[in-house]
Tab-separated table of C-alpha atoms in Angstrom:
chain	number	residue	atom	x	y	z
A	1	ALA	CA	-33.027	21.951	14.727
A	2	SER	CA	-31.449	22.189	18.168
A	3	CYS	CA	-32.342	19.843	21.023
A	4	ASP	CA	-34.040	21.263	24.105
A	5	LYS	CA	-32.533	20.582	27.521
A	6	ASP	CA	-34.953	17.742	28.215
A	7	HIS	CA	-34.188	15.898	24.985
A	8	ASN	CA	-30.426	15.586	24.652
A	9	LEU	CA	-28.336	12.423	24.831
A	10	ASN	CA	-27.708	12.786	28.548
A	11	ALA	CA	-31.461	12.710	29.082
A	12	ALA	CA	-31.691	9.484	27.078
A	13	ILE	CA	-29.756	7.644	29.778
A	14	GLN	CA	-32.568	8.370	32.227
A	15	ASP	CA	-35.501	8.175	29.816
A	16	SER	CA	-36.004	4.694	28.389
A	17	GLN	CA	-38.748	5.800	25.997
A	18	PHE	CA	-36.544	8.542	24.561
A	19	TYR	CA	-33.627	6.095	24.366
A	20	GLU	CA	-35.717	3.576	22.423
A	21	ALA	CA	-36.847	6.309	20.020
A	22	ILE	CA	-33.220	7.252	19.339
A	23	ILE	CA	-32.248	3.652	18.547
A	24	ASP	CA	-35.207	3.329	16.175
A	25	ALA	CA	-34.272	6.596	14.443
A	26	TRP	CA	-30.620	5.606	14.106
A	27	SER	CA	-31.182	2.046	12.888
A	28	MET	CA	-33.586	-0.228	11.049
A	29	ARG	CA	-35.038	-1.561	14.294
A	30	HIS	CA	-38.862	-1.529	14.254
A	31	PHE	CA	-38.778	0.216	10.876
A	32	LYS	CA	-42.112	0.301	9.047
A	33	ARG	CA	-42.571	1.622	5.553
A	34	GLY	CA	-44.751	4.697	5.356
A	35	MET	CA	-43.675	8.299	5.006
A	36	GLU	CA	-40.080	7.079	4.617
A	37	THR	CA	-38.683	4.208	2.550
A	38	GLY	CA	-36.208	1.697	3.937
A	39	HIS	CA	-33.638	3.158	1.546
A	40	ASP	CA	-34.086	6.692	2.879
A	41	HIS	CA	-34.247	5.641	6.531
A	42	PHE	CA	-30.977	3.710	6.171
A	43	PHE	CA	-28.990	6.437	4.429
A	44	ASN	CA	-30.480	9.243	6.543
A	45	SER	CA	-29.287	7.468	9.687
A	46	PHE	CA	-25.630	8.295	9.077
A	47	LYS	CA	-26.007	12.047	9.439
A	48	LYS	CA	-28.045	11.632	12.626
A	49	PHE	CA	-25.146	10.139	14.573
A	50	HIS	CA	-22.182	11.509	12.605
A	51	ALA	CA	-21.438	14.177	15.227
A	52	ILE	CA	-20.926	11.389	17.759
A	53	THR	CA	-19.097	8.786	15.694
A	54	SER	CA	-16.718	11.372	14.236
A	55	ILE	CA	-15.184	11.971	17.680
A	56	HIS	CA	-15.492	8.453	19.104
A	57	ARG	CA	-13.917	6.385	16.359
A	58	GLY	CA	-11.457	4.645	18.639
A	59	GLU	CA	-14.286	3.436	20.869
A	60	ALA	CA	-16.290	2.352	17.831
A	61	LEU	CA	-13.306	0.446	16.468
A	62	ALA	CA	-12.851	-1.326	19.797
A	63	ASP	CA	-16.507	-2.343	19.851
A	64	ILE	CA	-16.413	-3.657	16.278
A	65	VAL	CA	-13.214	-5.623	16.825
A	66	ALA	CA	-14.445	-7.102	20.111
A	67	ARG	CA	-17.765	-8.259	18.655
A	68	SER	CA	-16.131	-9.649	15.528
A	69	ALA	CA	-13.643	-11.690	17.522
A	70	LEU	CA	-16.458	-13.127	19.637
A	71	GLN	CA	-18.213	-14.123	16.391
A	72	ASN	CA	-15.193	-16.299	15.573
A	73	GLU	CA	-14.000	-14.082	12.729
A	74	VAL	CA	-10.315	-14.312	11.862
A	75	TYR	CA	-9.853	-11.110	9.830
A	76	LEU	CA	-11.522	-7.728	9.349
A	77	GLU	CA	-11.574	-5.217	6.516
A	78	LEU	CA	-13.315	-2.082	7.704
A	79	MET	CA	-14.507	0.904	5.727
A	80	ILE	CA	-13.006	4.019	7.280
A	81	HIS	CA	-14.704	7.391	7.173
A	82	THR	CA	-12.328	10.079	6.035
A	83	ASP	CA	-12.537	13.807	6.581
A	84	VAL	CA	-13.475	15.143	3.136
A	85	THR	CA	-12.604	18.671	4.245
A	86	LEU	CA	-8.921	17.701	4.522
A	87	THR	CA	-8.873	17.111	0.778
A	88	ALA	CA	-11.271	19.948	-0.061
A	89	GLN	CA	-8.977	22.510	1.590
A	90	LYS	CA	-6.178	21.546	-0.783
A	91	LEU	CA	-8.382	22.028	-3.852
A	92	LEU	CA	-9.867	25.457	-3.128
A	93	LEU	CA	-8.117	27.332	-5.937
A	94	MET	CA	-8.411	24.622	-8.589
A	95	ALA	CA	-10.798	24.391	-11.518
A	96	TRP	CA	-11.802	21.000	-12.870
A	97	ASN	CA	-11.132	19.710	-16.350
A	98	ASN	CA	-11.271	16.185	-17.728
A	99	ASP	CA	-7.539	15.951	-18.344
A	100	PHE	CA	-6.880	13.405	-15.604
A	101	GLU	CA	-3.089	13.576	-15.880
A	102	SER	CA	-3.055	17.351	-15.524
A	103	MET	CA	-5.467	17.266	-12.574
A	104	TYR	CA	-3.510	14.453	-10.931
A	105	GLN	CA	-0.261	16.416	-11.052
A	106	LYS	CA	-1.936	19.569	-9.708
A	107	ILE	CA	-3.524	17.680	-6.826
A	108	LEU	CA	-0.251	15.961	-5.899
A	109	ALA	CA	1.474	19.342	-5.946
A	110	ALA	CA	-1.123	20.746	-3.530
A	111	ASP	CA	0.651	19.149	-0.552
A	112	MET	CA	-1.296	15.896	-0.725
A	113	SER	CA	1.445	14.322	1.402
A	114	ASP	CA	0.175	16.438	4.295
A	115	VAL	CA	-3.316	14.942	3.897
A	116	VAL	CA	-1.842	11.434	3.928
A	117	LYS	CA	0.184	12.248	7.035
A	118	GLN	CA	-2.897	13.537	8.872
A	119	LEU	CA	-4.952	10.504	7.842
A	120	SER	CA	-2.263	8.142	9.134
A	121	LEU	CA	-2.026	10.027	12.424
A	122	LYS	CA	-5.800	9.808	12.880
A	123	LEU	CA	-5.670	6.080	12.254
A	124	ASP	CA	-2.811	5.769	14.763
A	125	THR	CA	-4.934	7.536	17.377
A	126	GLN	CA	-7.956	5.329	16.745
A	127	GLU	CA	-5.937	2.127	16.983
A	128	THR	CA	-4.217	3.307	20.163
A	129	GLN	CA	-7.605	4.025	21.755
A	130	MET	CA	-8.863	0.613	20.670
A	131	GLN	CA	-5.842	-1.119	22.195
A	132	GLU	CA	-6.307	0.768	25.465
A	133	ILE	CA	-10.007	-0.104	25.681
A	134	LEU	CA	-9.334	-3.782	24.948
A	135	ALA	CA	-6.354	-3.822	27.335
A	136	CYS	CA	-4.174	-5.215	24.571
A	137	ASN	CA	-0.915	-4.668	26.444
A	138	SER	CA	-2.005	-6.468	29.597
A	139	VAL	CA	-2.516	-10.035	30.769
A	140	GLN	CA	-6.283	-9.367	30.576
A	141	ALA	CA	-6.105	-8.571	26.861
A	142	HIS	CA	-9.382	-9.064	25.015
A	143	ILE	CA	-9.453	-11.791	22.360
A	144	GLY	CA	-10.047	-9.039	19.796
A	145	CYS	CA	-6.469	-7.823	20.264
A	146	LYS	CA	-5.316	-10.769	18.133
A	147	LEU	CA	-7.733	-10.030	15.286
A	148	PRO	CA	-5.941	-8.630	12.202
A	149	VAL	CA	-7.618	-5.444	10.935
A	150	ARG	CA	-7.145	-3.658	7.616
A	151	TYR	CA	-8.980	-0.666	6.192
A	152	ILE	CA	-10.745	0.391	3.007
A	153	TYR	CA	-10.633	4.100	2.197
A	154	GLN	CA	-14.030	5.625	1.433
A	155	VAL	CA	-14.569	8.167	-1.333
A	156	ALA	CA	-17.792	10.184	-0.986
A	157	ARG	CA	-19.130	10.217	-4.547
A	158	GLU	CA	-21.982	12.723	-4.181
A	159	ASN	CA	-19.568	15.595	-4.791
A	160	THR	CA	-18.113	17.625	-7.647
A	161	PRO	CA	-15.755	15.832	-10.064
A	162	LEU	CA	-12.853	17.791	-8.581
A	163	LEU	CA	-13.587	16.723	-5.018
A	164	VAL	CA	-14.311	13.111	-5.975
A	165	PHE	CA	-11.074	12.855	-7.952
A	166	GLY	CA	-9.189	14.627	-5.169
A	167	GLN	CA	-10.482	12.132	-2.626
A	168	MET	CA	-9.471	9.290	-4.910
A	169	VAL	CA	-5.937	10.632	-5.231
A	170	ALA	CA	-5.760	11.046	-1.452
A	171	GLY	CA	-7.040	7.503	-0.973
A	172	PHE	CA	-4.615	5.894	-3.398
A	173	GLU	CA	-1.746	7.898	-1.897
A	174	PHE	CA	-2.855	6.909	1.608
A	175	ALA	CA	-2.966	3.215	0.688
A	176	ASN	CA	0.370	3.517	-1.086
A	177	HIS	CA	2.065	4.898	2.028
A	178	ASP	CA	0.205	3.120	4.842
A	179	LYS	CA	-0.024	-0.666	4.511
A	180	ARG	CA	-2.964	-0.800	6.912
A	181	VAL	CA	-5.076	0.673	4.106
A	182	VAL	CA	-5.553	-2.025	1.479
A	183	ALA	CA	-8.232	-0.782	-0.919
A	184	ILE	CA	-10.482	2.011	-2.160
A	185	ASN	CA	-14.291	2.120	-2.362
A	186	LEU	CA	-17.016	4.616	-3.249
A	187	VAL	CA	-19.783	5.378	-0.758
A	188	GLN	CA	-23.066	7.279	-0.579
A	189	PRO	CA	-26.204	6.108	-2.397
A	190	GLU	CA	-25.453	4.687	-5.832
A	191	ASP	CA	-28.810	6.048	-6.978
A	192	GLY	CA	-27.935	9.590	-5.865
A	193	LEU	CA	-28.241	12.400	-8.400
A	194	ILE	CA	-24.501	12.940	-8.843
A	195	ALA	CA	-23.608	9.264	-8.431
A	196	MET	CA	-25.920	8.381	-11.322
A	197	ARG	CA	-24.906	11.305	-13.524
A	198	ASP	CA	-21.151	10.861	-13.037
A	199	TYR	CA	-20.959	7.088	-12.549
A	200	ARG	CA	-18.998	6.359	-15.726
A	201	LEU	CA	-16.762	9.379	-15.129
A	202	HIS	CA	-15.971	7.985	-11.677
A	203	MET	CA	-15.102	4.601	-13.200
A	204	GLU	CA	-12.800	6.313	-15.704
A	205	MET	CA	-11.122	8.266	-12.889
A	206	ILE	CA	-10.464	5.027	-11.032
A	207	ALA	CA	-9.161	3.307	-14.165
A	208	PHE	CA	-6.676	6.149	-14.637
A	209	LEU	CA	-5.479	6.016	-11.026
A	210	ARG	CA	-5.185	2.233	-10.948
A	211	LYS	CA	-2.517	2.514	-13.626
A	212	LYS	CA	-0.647	4.887	-11.316
A	213	TYR	CA	-1.098	2.579	-8.320
A	214	PRO	CA	-1.284	-0.985	-9.712
A	215	ASN	CA	-0.821	-2.621	-6.305
A	216	ILE	CA	-3.799	-0.928	-4.626
A	217	LYS	CA	-6.948	-3.047	-4.603
A	218	LEU	CA	-10.458	-1.932	-5.469
A	219	THR	CA	-13.862	-2.951	-4.193
A	220	LEU	CA	-16.881	-1.010	-5.425
A	221	HIS	CA	-20.493	-0.623	-4.425
A	222	ALA	CA	-21.900	-1.548	-7.829
A	223	GLY	CA	-25.403	-2.617	-8.744
A	224	GLU	CA	-26.879	-1.525	-5.403
A	225	LEU	CA	-29.922	-0.576	-7.437
A	226	SER	CA	-33.394	-1.941	-8.074
A	227	GLU	CA	-36.637	-0.918	-9.725
A	228	ALA	CA	-37.670	0.367	-6.305
A	229	THR	CA	-34.960	3.037	-6.463
A	230	VAL	CA	-34.352	3.897	-10.146
A	231	ASN	CA	-35.928	3.489	-13.562
A	232	ARG	CA	-35.330	0.212	-15.375
A	233	GLU	CA	-33.119	1.866	-18.001
A	234	ASP	CA	-30.731	2.904	-15.206
A	235	LEU	CA	-30.041	-0.730	-14.244
A	236	LYS	CA	-28.075	-1.673	-17.343
A	237	THR	CA	-24.429	-0.691	-16.923
A	238	HIS	CA	-23.153	-0.092	-13.384
A	239	ILE	CA	-21.739	-3.556	-12.703
A	240	THR	CA	-20.455	-3.743	-16.268
A	241	ASP	CA	-18.586	-0.453	-15.893
A	242	ALA	CA	-17.185	-1.432	-12.490
A	243	VAL	CA	-15.832	-4.692	-13.916
A	244	ARG	CA	-14.731	-3.572	-17.383
A	245	ILE	CA	-13.699	0.070	-16.916
A	246	ALA	CA	-12.574	0.303	-13.279
A	247	ASN	CA	-11.426	-3.344	-13.254
A	248	ALA	CA	-12.788	-3.898	-9.742
A	249	ASP	CA	-11.330	-6.792	-7.750
A	250	ARG	CA	-14.593	-7.140	-5.826
A	251	ILE	CA	-18.017	-5.567	-5.999
A	252	GLY	CA	-20.484	-4.981	-3.209
A	253	HIS	CA	-24.171	-5.846	-3.626
A	254	GLY	CA	-24.395	-6.553	-7.377
A	255	VAL	CA	-28.179	-6.756	-7.064
A	256	ASP	CA	-29.107	-5.482	-10.518
A	257	ILE	CA	-26.967	-8.044	-12.397
A	258	LEU	CA	-29.891	-9.611	-14.279
A	259	PHE	CA	-30.915	-6.187	-15.612
A	260	GLU	CA	-27.438	-5.467	-16.988
A	261	ASP	CA	-26.955	-5.515	-20.747
A	262	ASN	CA	-25.721	-8.978	-21.777
A	263	ALA	CA	-25.981	-10.234	-18.200
A	264	THR	CA	-24.988	-13.807	-19.028
A	265	SER	CA	-21.809	-12.653	-20.748
A	266	LEU	CA	-21.014	-10.404	-17.792
A	267	LEU	CA	-21.534	-13.255	-15.304
A	268	LYS	CA	-19.159	-15.462	-17.291
A	269	GLU	CA	-16.596	-12.667	-17.362
A	270	MET	CA	-16.853	-12.147	-13.607
A	271	ALA	CA	-16.397	-15.878	-13.034
A	272	HIS	CA	-13.369	-15.936	-15.341
A	273	LYS	CA	-11.788	-12.845	-13.752
A	274	LYS	CA	-12.717	-14.102	-10.269
A	275	VAL	CA	-14.484	-10.874	-9.313
A	276	LEU	CA	-15.979	-11.648	-5.925
A	277	VAL	CA	-19.432	-10.320	-5.016
A	278	GLU	CA	-19.986	-9.198	-1.424
A	279	VAL	CA	-23.615	-10.230	-0.836
A	280	ASN	CA	-25.657	-8.268	1.718
A	281	LEU	CA	-29.009	-10.036	2.017
A	282	SER	CA	-30.590	-8.121	4.912
A	283	SER	CA	-29.459	-4.778	3.557
A	284	ASN	CA	-30.758	-5.533	0.060
A	285	GLN	CA	-34.121	-6.483	1.512
A	286	PHE	CA	-34.830	-3.276	3.395
A	287	ILE	CA	-32.940	-0.801	1.164
A	288	LEU	CA	-33.753	-2.146	-2.304
A	289	ASP	CA	-36.829	-4.242	-1.536
A	290	VAL	CA	-35.110	-7.259	-3.129
A	291	SER	CA	-35.165	-10.637	-1.386
A	292	GLY	CA	-35.878	-14.344	-1.780
A	293	PRO	CA	-36.153	-15.541	-5.394
A	294	HIS	CA	-35.742	-11.972	-6.659
A	295	HIS	CA	-32.198	-11.767	-5.272
A	296	PRO	CA	-29.431	-12.890	-7.680
A	297	LEU	CA	-27.434	-14.924	-5.135
A	298	LEU	CA	-28.244	-18.256	-6.802
A	299	HIS	CA	-27.510	-16.833	-10.246
A	300	TYR	CA	-24.015	-15.897	-9.113
A	301	LEU	CA	-23.499	-19.370	-7.636
A	302	ASN	CA	-24.820	-21.120	-10.732
A	303	HIS	CA	-22.451	-19.167	-12.979
A	304	GLY	CA	-19.404	-19.829	-10.819
A	305	VAL	CA	-18.992	-16.245	-9.631
A	306	PRO	CA	-17.317	-16.266	-6.202
A	307	ILE	CA	-19.443	-14.773	-3.436
A	308	ALA	CA	-19.067	-14.036	0.263
A	309	LEU	CA	-21.636	-12.828	2.752
A	310	SER	CA	-21.371	-9.413	4.355
A	311	THR	CA	-23.442	-7.432	6.843
A	312	ASP	CA	-23.162	-4.084	5.008
A	313	ASP	CA	-23.579	-2.022	8.184
A	314	GLU	CA	-24.058	-3.988	11.396
A	315	GLY	CA	-24.998	-1.004	13.517
A	316	ILE	CA	-27.790	0.401	11.369
A	317	SER	CA	-28.921	-3.005	10.127
A	318	ARG	CA	-28.717	-4.518	13.631
A	319	SER	CA	-27.414	-7.693	12.067
A	320	ASP	CA	-24.309	-9.839	12.263
A	321	LEU	CA	-22.668	-12.474	10.105
A	322	THR	CA	-24.408	-15.279	11.966
A	323	GLN	CA	-27.786	-13.835	11.000
A	324	GLU	CA	-26.679	-13.376	7.385
A	325	PHE	CA	-25.576	-17.006	7.107
A	326	GLN	CA	-28.791	-18.170	8.730
A	327	LEU	CA	-30.846	-16.072	6.304
A	328	ALA	CA	-28.904	-17.372	3.292
A	329	THR	CA	-29.173	-20.998	4.404
A	330	VAL	CA	-32.884	-20.908	5.168
A	331	THR	CA	-33.872	-18.830	2.135
A	332	TYR	CA	-31.835	-20.645	-0.505
A	333	ASP	CA	-31.461	-24.112	1.059
A	334	LEU	CA	-27.683	-23.882	0.811
A	335	THR	CA	-25.620	-26.962	1.617
A	336	TYR	CA	-22.772	-26.978	4.119
A	337	PRO	CA	-20.095	-27.266	1.377
A	338	ILE	CA	-21.486	-24.135	-0.306
A	339	ILE	CA	-21.530	-22.236	2.985
A	340	LYS	CA	-17.996	-23.424	3.703
A	341	THR	CA	-16.782	-22.213	0.313
A	342	MET	CA	-18.376	-18.814	0.904
A	343	VAL	CA	-16.554	-18.527	4.225
A	344	ARG	CA	-13.278	-19.544	2.593
A	345	ASN	CA	-13.871	-16.977	-0.148
A	346	SER	CA	-13.885	-14.195	2.424
A	347	LEU	CA	-10.168	-14.865	2.982
A	348	THR	CA	-9.227	-16.071	-0.498
A	349	TYR	CA	-10.426	-12.750	-1.915
A	350	ALA	CA	-9.357	-10.645	1.061
A	351	PHE	CA	-6.869	-7.892	0.321
A	352	LEU	CA	-4.096	-9.566	2.283
A	353	PRO	CA	-0.477	-9.955	1.160
A	354	GLY	CA	0.962	-13.303	0.198
A	355	GLU	CA	-0.006	-16.370	-1.779
A	356	SER	CA	-3.251	-18.197	-1.164
A	357	LEU	CA	-3.350	-21.505	0.692
A	358	TRP	CA	-5.300	-22.927	-2.238
A	359	GLN	CA	-3.846	-24.066	-5.528
A	360	GLU	CA	-4.898	-21.848	-8.408
A	361	GLY	CA	-8.346	-22.882	-9.571
A	362	LEU	CA	-8.596	-25.673	-6.976
A	363	VAL	CA	-10.302	-24.289	-3.883
A	364	HIS	CA	-10.217	-27.644	-2.101
A	365	ARG	CA	-6.562	-28.458	-2.837
A	366	TYR	CA	-3.827	-27.038	-0.608
A	367	HIS	CA	-0.761	-25.318	-2.001
A	368	SER	CA	1.934	-27.858	-2.852
A	369	ALA	CA	4.007	-26.747	0.153
A	370	CYS	CA	1.233	-27.904	2.504
A	371	SER	CA	-0.233	-30.732	0.426
A	372	GLN	CA	0.918	-33.367	2.929
A	373	ASP	CA	-0.259	-31.449	6.013
A	374	VAL	CA	-3.627	-31.490	7.770
A	375	PRO	CA	-5.101	-28.755	10.012
A	376	GLU	CA	-5.417	-30.977	13.089
A	377	THR	CA	-1.673	-31.689	13.092
A	378	LYS	CA	0.245	-29.707	15.702
A	379	GLN	CA	3.588	-30.084	13.924
A	380	LEU	CA	3.649	-28.822	10.346
A	381	SER	CA	6.140	-29.955	7.754
A	382	PRO	CA	9.154	-27.634	7.324
A	383	GLN	CA	8.054	-26.633	3.826
A	384	CYS	CA	4.529	-25.779	4.991
A	385	GLN	CA	5.874	-23.772	7.935
A	386	ALA	CA	8.136	-21.844	5.572
A	387	PHE	CA	5.293	-21.176	3.145
A	388	LEU	CA	2.926	-19.923	5.862
A	389	SER	CA	5.636	-17.689	7.322
A	390	ARG	CA	5.873	-15.909	3.961
A	391	SER	CA	2.133	-15.376	3.484
A	392	GLU	CA	-0.163	-13.543	5.858
A	393	LYS	CA	-3.118	-14.641	3.746
A	394	ALA	CA	-2.212	-18.340	3.830
A	395	THR	CA	-1.547	-18.159	7.574
A	396	LEU	CA	-5.063	-16.893	8.256
A	397	GLN	CA	-6.526	-19.398	5.810
A	398	TRP	CA	-4.767	-22.201	7.705
A	399	GLU	CA	-6.196	-20.855	10.965
A	400	LEU	CA	-9.664	-20.934	9.403
A	401	GLU	CA	-9.148	-24.557	8.322
A	402	LYS	CA	-8.184	-25.460	11.887
A	403	ARG	CA	-11.379	-23.862	13.166
A	404	PHE	CA	-13.417	-25.756	10.579
A	405	THR	CA	-11.823	-28.985	11.779
A	406	ILE	CA	-12.649	-28.253	15.419
A	407	PHE	CA	-16.230	-27.346	14.517
A	408	GLU	CA	-16.785	-30.432	12.378
A	409	HIS	CA	-15.297	-32.751	14.999
A	410	SER	CA	-17.624	-31.240	17.605
A	411	LEU	CA	-20.628	-32.154	15.456
A	412	ARG	CA	-19.497	-35.763	15.255
A	413	GLY	CA	-19.344	-35.936	19.029
């Protein structure tokens, strides 16, 4: 439906009641269950503002980076929306078959390099706009200008096998040619008709492509399901397939873990493989109706599965990391060492190049090169300096340790 002249976005600037109604429609603010579920309200929000965000991505990026820096974050991995039509145009004359190798070669031959080039140029434009807005090349540069940002390529899974596979190829090619893009993910509701029907096929597609691109990381929305959204028999295999078929490095949500077949065995496997779970407490509460003792957060902790907290979507959820940590601490009575480990995990399992600051299997023991150094020391040992200079990941981890030290000293007075 079209908007009349009295109810467009320009009018919202002058009409506070209309403005408030827009914010409520585009987010979870003031949401009350009734004609619409939290799940539907959340996912329906994206198409309501897509026409705006699709042409203001540079401004959105600047806002996200600025707010994240002010929250004391040291690194960002952002999901980037890609133009599905770019890929679709290259696939118009193709017919799908399940011979992945044949389809892969056909898609590459359909000038996929042009898609990658256009995606990189769009990302260039967005970052340039962000830098201009934050005055990054001036003496008044915003603190966010120093915040490292990487991107995760989104594949819209509620599409035909051809278009899903084509997006995947584009994403892996993009990440392979542009080091700002560090991983691939699938988006759109996991309980969607096509997402449910083709879930295992999608995992098999990814498994095939990961062999072609072994250095590209993978995080997957997996187990973002509950009995409020699907039948119980549909809760048995999604995390399992993400871990065992697609070989995901991380999974997002993982809410249905206790309904998975052989859940205990799967938890042990995830702990052994160090598959991190991105936990989204607020999101899981209003989308899946899962919270408190019904959420598997403590089960992951008790089985040694690494976890980190995430906001899912700050804009729609109207949340931030501070609120997520507060919710986790109050709900599950988490100790400071557990919270600290979760924060460290967000960098340990980040898709950054270089060795970790932590010795393998010893999260509280520095790498041997820095074993004699402490964060509060201004002058690092030559071997520690050399090690940090070779690892972007370890450098940011060291910065985090310095911030922990400052915070903890402030509490002691």
